Each structure stands twice: as structure tokens, then as C-alpha cells.
Amino acid sequence: MIIPLAIVAYVAHLYVRSIPTAGNDLVLIAALGTLGLALGTASGFATHVRAGQDGLAVARVGWIAGGLLIAGIGSRMVFAFAISHGARHAVASFSYAHQISAAAWPVALVLMALLEVSTRIAIVQLRGRHAILATTARITATA
């Protein structure tokens, strides 16, 4: 749980120095943040969670949750690849037309990753606790 959050926090520390507010920067940041939140929520609920035999929660990423994780990570990787392989002009034109500064893109992409990871982890943790409590209640009721 801590390793993915630490990695995202480290990346945020590397790329985010301030929150740009010029033009439509906050709109882009909010849009990609919302997308990260949606992907993390959907992935968290699509993850199979159950109580294990040792009293700990067990989570297994299925096809849907895995696909959502790949979609989030893959979209950021494709964007970075495209920027470095010829799409820089198209993104610059889009940014100019929509009044988005260059500083907004890294902030928006890092926020998307941060919300995707943290939301998924929080949901899986809560579902794991619920599964353990439900199993404990079932055992107590049976006894």
C-alpha cells in the first residue's frame, strides 16, 4: 500500500513545483484529476477482495481492474511518447487554442496518477476491512 503512494509522491515532488492558474490550466488539471479519480474508483470496485484464512484481506486484480489500470498508465505513457515523437506541435496548438500553459500538463498528469492510485488503494483497503468484519460477524453468529 505504501510503495505505490510513495512512488507517486516522489514523482509529484519531481514534476510539480506550483499549481498553474493561467487561462484554462485549472480546467485541464480538474479534468485529468477527475479522470484519475474515476479510473481509480472503477478499478478499486473491480478488484476482487475477500477475507483470507489468516484474518487478512486478500485482493486480486481481475481483467477489468487490470484493464483500467493499464488504461490509466498507458494513456499517460502514450501522451509522453507522442510528445517526444512528433506530437509536440499538435499539443502546443491545442494548448494555445484552449489557453493552457505548458506548466499545466505535468501537474494534470501527475494529479491524474496520484488520484488514480490513492483512490484505488483506499477503496480496496475499505473493502478489505468490510470483508474481514463481515467474515468475523458470520463466524460469531454461527458460534
mmCIF file of the C-alpha atoms, coordinates in Angstrom:
data_MODEL
# 
_entry.id   MODEL 
# 
loop_
_atom_site.group_PDB 
_atom_site.id 
_atom_site.type_symbol 
_atom_site.label_atom_id 
_atom_site.label_alt_id 
_atom_site.label_comp_id 
_atom_site.label_asym_id 
_atom_site.label_entity_id 
_atom_site.label_seq_id 
_atom_site.pdbx_PDB_ins_code 
_atom_site.Cartn_x 
_atom_site.Cartn_y 
_atom_site.Cartn_z 
_atom_site.occupancy 
_atom_site.B_iso_or_equiv 
_atom_site.pdbx_formal_charge 
_atom_site.auth_seq_id 
_atom_site.auth_comp_id 
_atom_site.auth_asym_id 
_atom_site.auth_atom_id 
_atom_site.pdbx_PDB_model_num 
ATOM 1   C CA . MET A 1 1   ? 0.000   0.000   0.000   1.00 0.00 ? 1   MET A CA 1 
ATOM 2   C CA . ILE A 1 2   ? 2.752   2.450   0.909   1.00 0.00 ? 2   ILE A CA 1 
ATOM 3   C CA . ILE A 1 3   ? 5.096   1.728   -2.014  1.00 0.00 ? 3   ILE A CA 1 
ATOM 4   C CA . PRO A 1 4   ? 2.716   2.897   -4.791  1.00 0.00 ? 4   PRO A CA 1 
ATOM 5   C CA . LEU A 1 5   ? 1.823   6.037   -2.828  1.00 0.00 ? 5   LEU A CA 1 
ATOM 6   C CA . ALA A 1 6   ? 5.497   6.761   -2.158  1.00 0.00 ? 6   ALA A CA 1 
ATOM 7   C CA . ILE A 1 7   ? 6.361   6.412   -5.846  1.00 0.00 ? 7   ILE A CA 1 
ATOM 8   C CA . VAL A 1 8   ? 3.581   8.776   -6.912  1.00 0.00 ? 8   VAL A CA 1 
ATOM 9   C CA . ALA A 1 9   ? 4.537   11.258  -4.178  1.00 0.00 ? 9   ALA A CA 1 
ATOM 10  C CA . TYR A 1 10  ? 8.162   11.160  -5.355  1.00 0.00 ? 10  TYR A CA 1 
ATOM 11  C CA . VAL A 1 11  ? 7.123   11.789  -8.963  1.00 0.00 ? 11  VAL A CA 1 
ATOM 12  C CA . ALA A 1 12  ? 4.868   14.631  -7.820  1.00 0.00 ? 12  ALA A CA 1 
ATOM 13  C CA . HIS A 1 13  ? 7.826   16.121  -5.952  1.00 0.00 ? 13  HIS A CA 1 
ATOM 14  C CA . LEU A 1 14  ? 9.929   15.939  -9.128  1.00 0.00 ? 14  LEU A CA 1 
ATOM 15  C CA . TYR A 1 15  ? 7.403   17.453  -11.545 1.00 0.00 ? 15  TYR A CA 1 
ATOM 16  C CA . VAL A 1 16  ? 5.112   19.716  -9.548  1.00 0.00 ? 16  VAL A CA 1 
ATOM 17  C CA . ARG A 1 17  ? 6.606   22.951  -8.258  1.00 0.00 ? 17  ARG A CA 1 
ATOM 18  C CA . SER A 1 18  ? 3.468   25.102  -8.295  1.00 0.00 ? 18  SER A CA 1 
ATOM 19  C CA . ILE A 1 19  ? -0.156  24.951  -9.432  1.00 0.00 ? 19  ILE A CA 1 
ATOM 20  C CA . PRO A 1 20  ? -0.561  26.941  -12.652 1.00 0.00 ? 20  PRO A CA 1 
ATOM 21  C CA . THR A 1 21  ? -3.742  29.036  -12.770 1.00 0.00 ? 21  THR A CA 1 
ATOM 22  C CA . ALA A 1 22  ? -3.431  30.945  -16.047 1.00 0.00 ? 22  ALA A CA 1 
ATOM 23  C CA . GLY A 1 23  ? -6.117  30.593  -18.720 1.00 0.00 ? 23  GLY A CA 1 
ATOM 24  C CA . ASN A 1 24  ? -7.755  27.177  -18.596 1.00 0.00 ? 24  ASN A CA 1 
ATOM 25  C CA . ASP A 1 25  ? -4.983  25.451  -16.660 1.00 0.00 ? 25  ASP A CA 1 
ATOM 26  C CA . LEU A 1 26  ? -7.252  24.600  -13.745 1.00 0.00 ? 26  LEU A CA 1 
ATOM 27  C CA . VAL A 1 27  ? -9.848  23.160  -16.136 1.00 0.00 ? 27  VAL A CA 1 
ATOM 28  C CA . LEU A 1 28  ? -7.263  20.751  -17.583 1.00 0.00 ? 28  LEU A CA 1 
ATOM 29  C CA . ILE A 1 29  ? -5.989  19.854  -14.108 1.00 0.00 ? 29  ILE A CA 1 
ATOM 30  C CA . ALA A 1 30  ? -9.551  19.244  -12.861 1.00 0.00 ? 30  ALA A CA 1 
ATOM 31  C CA . ALA A 1 31  ? -10.483 17.215  -15.959 1.00 0.00 ? 31  ALA A CA 1 
ATOM 32  C CA . LEU A 1 32  ? -7.487  14.877  -15.724 1.00 0.00 ? 32  LEU A CA 1 
ATOM 33  C CA . GLY A 1 33  ? -7.856  14.703  -11.939 1.00 0.00 ? 33  GLY A CA 1 
ATOM 34  C CA . THR A 1 34  ? -11.486 13.664  -12.382 1.00 0.00 ? 34  THR A CA 1 
ATOM 35  C CA . LEU A 1 35  ? -10.439 11.055  -14.942 1.00 0.00 ? 35  LEU A CA 1 
ATOM 36  C CA . GLY A 1 36  ? -7.864  9.669   -12.481 1.00 0.00 ? 36  GLY A CA 1 
ATOM 37  C CA . LEU A 1 37  ? -10.484 9.616   -9.732  1.00 0.00 ? 37  LEU A CA 1 
ATOM 38  C CA . ALA A 1 38  ? -12.936 7.763   -11.993 1.00 0.00 ? 38  ALA A CA 1 
ATOM 39  C CA . LEU A 1 39  ? -10.340 5.206   -13.116 1.00 0.00 ? 39  LEU A CA 1 
ATOM 40  C CA . GLY A 1 40  ? -9.201  4.630   -9.522  1.00 0.00 ? 40  GLY A CA 1 
ATOM 41  C CA . THR A 1 41  ? -12.759 4.247   -8.261  1.00 0.00 ? 41  THR A CA 1 
ATOM 42  C CA . ALA A 1 42  ? -13.743 1.836   -11.023 1.00 0.00 ? 42  ALA A CA 1 
ATOM 43  C CA . SER A 1 43  ? -10.538 -0.151  -10.596 1.00 0.00 ? 43  SER A CA 1 
ATOM 44  C CA . GLY A 1 44  ? -10.994 -0.305  -6.813  1.00 0.00 ? 44  GLY A CA 1 
ATOM 45  C CA . PHE A 1 45  ? -14.517 -1.684  -7.141  1.00 0.00 ? 45  PHE A CA 1 
ATOM 46  C CA . ALA A 1 46  ? -13.496 -4.076  -9.925  1.00 0.00 ? 46  ALA A CA 1 
ATOM 47  C CA . THR A 1 47  ? -10.723 -5.579  -7.767  1.00 0.00 ? 47  THR A CA 1 
ATOM 48  C CA . HIS A 1 48  ? -11.735 -8.881  -6.153  1.00 0.00 ? 48  HIS A CA 1 
ATOM 49  C CA . VAL A 1 49  ? -11.438 -8.543  -2.353  1.00 0.00 ? 49  VAL A CA 1 
ATOM 50  C CA . ARG A 1 50  ? -12.100 -11.253 0.213   1.00 0.00 ? 50  ARG A CA 1 
ATOM 51  C CA . ALA A 1 51  ? -11.091 -12.205 3.739   1.00 0.00 ? 51  ALA A CA 1 
ATOM 52  C CA . GLY A 1 52  ? -8.188  -14.621 3.787   1.00 0.00 ? 52  GLY A CA 1 
ATOM 53  C CA . GLN A 1 53  ? -7.801  -17.591 6.079   1.00 0.00 ? 53  GLN A CA 1 
ATOM 54  C CA . ASP A 1 54  ? -5.252  -15.802 8.273   1.00 0.00 ? 54  ASP A CA 1 
ATOM 55  C CA . GLY A 1 55  ? -7.619  -12.930 9.063   1.00 0.00 ? 55  GLY A CA 1 
ATOM 56  C CA . LEU A 1 56  ? -6.132  -10.566 6.500   1.00 0.00 ? 56  LEU A CA 1 
ATOM 57  C CA . ALA A 1 57  ? -7.813  -9.224  3.389   1.00 0.00 ? 57  ALA A CA 1 
ATOM 58  C CA . VAL A 1 58  ? -6.763  -10.662 0.041   1.00 0.00 ? 58  VAL A CA 1 
ATOM 59  C CA . ALA A 1 59  ? -7.118  -8.594  -3.130  1.00 0.00 ? 59  ALA A CA 1 
ATOM 60  C CA . ARG A 1 60  ? -6.809  -9.908  -6.679  1.00 0.00 ? 60  ARG A CA 1 
ATOM 61  C CA . VAL A 1 61  ? -6.810  -7.712  -9.752  1.00 0.00 ? 61  VAL A CA 1 
ATOM 62  C CA . GLY A 1 62  ? -9.059  -9.230  -12.414 1.00 0.00 ? 62  GLY A CA 1 
ATOM 63  C CA . TRP A 1 63  ? -9.344  -8.417  -16.114 1.00 0.00 ? 63  TRP A CA 1 
ATOM 64  C CA . ILE A 1 64  ? -11.497 -5.325  -15.667 1.00 0.00 ? 64  ILE A CA 1 
ATOM 65  C CA . ALA A 1 65  ? -9.425  -3.789  -12.861 1.00 0.00 ? 65  ALA A CA 1 
ATOM 66  C CA . GLY A 1 66  ? -6.222  -4.624  -14.711 1.00 0.00 ? 66  GLY A CA 1 
ATOM 67  C CA . GLY A 1 67  ? -7.565  -3.118  -17.901 1.00 0.00 ? 67  GLY A CA 1 
ATOM 68  C CA . LEU A 1 68  ? -8.487  0.087   -16.079 1.00 0.00 ? 68  LEU A CA 1 
ATOM 69  C CA . LEU A 1 69  ? -5.029  0.294   -14.518 1.00 0.00 ? 69  LEU A CA 1 
ATOM 70  C CA . ILE A 1 70  ? -3.422  -0.242  -17.924 1.00 0.00 ? 70  ILE A CA 1 
ATOM 71  C CA . ALA A 1 71  ? -5.723  2.372   -19.477 1.00 0.00 ? 71  ALA A CA 1 
ATOM 72  C CA . GLY A 1 72  ? -4.656  4.995   -16.933 1.00 0.00 ? 72  GLY A CA 1 
ATOM 73  C CA . ILE A 1 73  ? -0.949  4.239   -17.003 1.00 0.00 ? 73  ILE A CA 1 
ATOM 74  C CA . GLY A 1 74  ? -0.969  3.589   -20.744 1.00 0.00 ? 74  GLY A CA 1 
ATOM 75  C CA . SER A 1 75  ? -2.688  6.871   -21.565 1.00 0.00 ? 75  SER A CA 1 
ATOM 76  C CA . ARG A 1 76  ? -0.001  8.823   -19.719 1.00 0.00 ? 76  ARG A CA 1 
ATOM 77  C CA . MET A 1 77  ? 2.759   6.806   -21.375 1.00 0.00 ? 77  MET A CA 1 
ATOM 78  C CA . VAL A 1 78  ? 1.249   7.281   -24.833 1.00 0.00 ? 78  VAL A CA 1 
ATOM 79  C CA . PHE A 1 79  ? 0.990   11.025  -24.206 1.00 0.00 ? 79  PHE A CA 1 
ATOM 80  C CA . ALA A 1 80  ? 4.651   11.222  -23.141 1.00 0.00 ? 80  ALA A CA 1 
ATOM 81  C CA . PHE A 1 81  ? 5.730   9.095   -26.120 1.00 0.00 ? 81  PHE A CA 1 
ATOM 82  C CA . ALA A 1 82  ? 3.676   11.184  -28.528 1.00 0.00 ? 82  ALA A CA 1 
ATOM 83  C CA . ILE A 1 83  ? 5.137   14.431  -27.200 1.00 0.00 ? 83  ILE A CA 1 
ATOM 84  C CA . SER A 1 84  ? 8.670   13.180  -27.743 1.00 0.00 ? 84  SER A CA 1 
ATOM 85  C CA . HIS A 1 85  ? 7.907   11.667  -31.163 1.00 0.00 ? 85  HIS A CA 1 
ATOM 86  C CA . GLY A 1 86  ? 6.265   14.409  -33.175 1.00 0.00 ? 86  GLY A CA 1 
ATOM 87  C CA . ALA A 1 87  ? 3.049   15.424  -31.430 1.00 0.00 ? 87  ALA A CA 1 
ATOM 88  C CA . ARG A 1 88  ? 4.619   18.369  -29.609 1.00 0.00 ? 88  ARG A CA 1 
ATOM 89  C CA . HIS A 1 89  ? 3.302   20.818  -32.235 1.00 0.00 ? 89  HIS A CA 1 
ATOM 90  C CA . ALA A 1 90  ? -0.243  19.408  -32.053 1.00 0.00 ? 90  ALA A CA 1 
ATOM 91  C CA . VAL A 1 91  ? -0.279  19.628  -28.248 1.00 0.00 ? 91  VAL A CA 1 
ATOM 92  C CA . ALA A 1 92  ? 1.172   23.150  -28.394 1.00 0.00 ? 92  ALA A CA 1 
ATOM 93  C CA . SER A 1 93  ? -1.522  24.194  -30.891 1.00 0.00 ? 93  SER A CA 1 
ATOM 94  C CA . PHE A 1 94  ? -4.249  22.639  -28.741 1.00 0.00 ? 94  PHE A CA 1 
ATOM 95  C CA . SER A 1 95  ? -2.824  24.316  -25.652 1.00 0.00 ? 95  SER A CA 1 
ATOM 96  C CA . TYR A 1 96  ? -2.628  27.697  -27.371 1.00 0.00 ? 96  TYR A CA 1 
ATOM 97  C CA . ALA A 1 97  ? -6.181  27.413  -28.741 1.00 0.00 ? 97  ALA A CA 1 
ATOM 98  C CA . HIS A 1 98  ? -7.551  26.471  -25.309 1.00 0.00 ? 98  HIS A CA 1 
ATOM 99  C CA . GLN A 1 99  ? -5.336  28.809  -23.265 1.00 0.00 ? 99  GLN A CA 1 
ATOM 100 C CA . ILE A 1 100 ? -3.465  26.055  -21.432 1.00 0.00 ? 100 ILE A CA 1 
ATOM 101 C CA . SER A 1 101 ? 0.096   26.746  -20.327 1.00 0.00 ? 101 SER A CA 1 
ATOM 102 C CA . ALA A 1 102 ? 2.891   24.205  -20.686 1.00 0.00 ? 102 ALA A CA 1 
ATOM 103 C CA . ALA A 1 103 ? 3.198   24.051  -16.887 1.00 0.00 ? 103 ALA A CA 1 
ATOM 104 C CA . ALA A 1 104 ? -0.352  22.672  -16.550 1.00 0.00 ? 104 ALA A CA 1 
ATOM 105 C CA . TRP A 1 105 ? 0.295   19.399  -18.396 1.00 0.00 ? 105 TRP A CA 1 
ATOM 106 C CA . PRO A 1 106 ? 2.725   17.796  -15.916 1.00 0.00 ? 106 PRO A CA 1 
ATOM 107 C CA . VAL A 1 107 ? 0.611   18.913  -12.955 1.00 0.00 ? 107 VAL A CA 1 
ATOM 108 C CA . ALA A 1 108 ? -2.552  17.492  -14.535 1.00 0.00 ? 108 ALA A CA 1 
ATOM 109 C CA . LEU A 1 109 ? -0.904  14.176  -15.449 1.00 0.00 ? 109 LEU A CA 1 
ATOM 110 C CA . VAL A 1 110 ? 0.676   13.760  -12.000 1.00 0.00 ? 110 VAL A CA 1 
ATOM 111 C CA . LEU A 1 111 ? -2.625  14.595  -10.292 1.00 0.00 ? 111 LEU A CA 1 
ATOM 112 C CA . MET A 1 112 ? -4.357  12.041  -12.510 1.00 0.00 ? 112 MET A CA 1 
ATOM 113 C CA . ALA A 1 113 ? -1.844  9.371   -11.422 1.00 0.00 ? 113 ALA A CA 1 
ATOM 114 C CA . LEU A 1 114 ? -1.984  10.388  -7.764  1.00 0.00 ? 114 LEU A CA 1 
ATOM 115 C CA . LEU A 1 115 ? -5.780  10.256  -7.625  1.00 0.00 ? 115 LEU A CA 1 
ATOM 116 C CA . GLU A 1 116 ? -5.936  7.008   -9.603  1.00 0.00 ? 116 GLU A CA 1 
ATOM 117 C CA . VAL A 1 117 ? -3.509  5.221   -7.280  1.00 0.00 ? 117 VAL A CA 1 
ATOM 118 C CA . SER A 1 118 ? -4.719  6.654   -3.972  1.00 0.00 ? 118 SER A CA 1 
ATOM 119 C CA . THR A 1 119 ? -8.421  6.173   -4.764  1.00 0.00 ? 119 THR A CA 1 
ATOM 120 C CA . ARG A 1 120 ? -7.898  2.567   -5.808  1.00 0.00 ? 120 ARG A CA 1 
ATOM 121 C CA . ILE A 1 121 ? -5.846  1.826   -2.690  1.00 0.00 ? 121 ILE A CA 1 
ATOM 122 C CA . ALA A 1 122 ? -8.392  3.492   -0.392  1.00 0.00 ? 122 ALA A CA 1 
ATOM 123 C CA . ILE A 1 123 ? -11.325 1.591   -1.896  1.00 0.00 ? 123 ILE A CA 1 
ATOM 124 C CA . VAL A 1 124 ? -9.531  -1.762  -1.797  1.00 0.00 ? 124 VAL A CA 1 
ATOM 125 C CA . GLN A 1 125 ? -8.495  -1.120  1.831   1.00 0.00 ? 125 GLN A CA 1 
ATOM 126 C CA . LEU A 1 126 ? -12.059 -0.237  2.851   1.00 0.00 ? 126 LEU A CA 1 
ATOM 127 C CA . ARG A 1 127 ? -13.490 -3.232  1.008   1.00 0.00 ? 127 ARG A CA 1 
ATOM 128 C CA . GLY A 1 128 ? -10.886 -5.462  2.673   1.00 0.00 ? 128 GLY A CA 1 
ATOM 129 C CA . ARG A 1 129 ? -11.846 -4.218  6.127   1.00 0.00 ? 129 ARG A CA 1 
ATOM 130 C CA . HIS A 1 130 ? -15.510 -4.752  5.301   1.00 0.00 ? 130 HIS A CA 1 
ATOM 131 C CA . ALA A 1 131 ? -14.800 -8.309  4.117   1.00 0.00 ? 131 ALA A CA 1 
ATOM 132 C CA . ILE A 1 132 ? -12.905 -9.123  7.322   1.00 0.00 ? 132 ILE A CA 1 
ATOM 133 C CA . LEU A 1 133 ? -15.636 -7.622  9.522   1.00 0.00 ? 133 LEU A CA 1 
ATOM 134 C CA . ALA A 1 134 ? -18.338 -9.490  7.601   1.00 0.00 ? 134 ALA A CA 1 
ATOM 135 C CA . THR A 1 135 ? -16.459 -12.777 7.967   1.00 0.00 ? 135 THR A CA 1 
ATOM 136 C CA . THR A 1 136 ? -15.878 -12.157 11.685  1.00 0.00 ? 136 THR A CA 1 
ATOM 137 C CA . ALA A 1 137 ? -19.577 -11.355 12.172  1.00 0.00 ? 137 ALA A CA 1 
ATOM 138 C CA . ARG A 1 138 ? -20.558 -14.504 10.276  1.00 0.00 ? 138 ARG A CA 1 
ATOM 139 C CA . ILE A 1 139 ? -18.265 -16.660 12.416  1.00 0.00 ? 139 ILE A CA 1 
ATOM 140 C CA . THR A 1 140 ? -19.539 -15.033 15.616  1.00 0.00 ? 140 THR A CA 1 
ATOM 141 C CA . ALA A 1 141 ? -23.173 -15.525 14.570  1.00 0.00 ? 141 ALA A CA 1 
ATOM 142 C CA . THR A 1 142 ? -22.520 -19.172 13.753  1.00 0.00 ? 142 THR A CA 1 
ATOM 143 C CA . ALA A 1 143 ? -20.837 -19.804 17.111  1.00 0.00 ? 143 ALA A CA 1 
# 
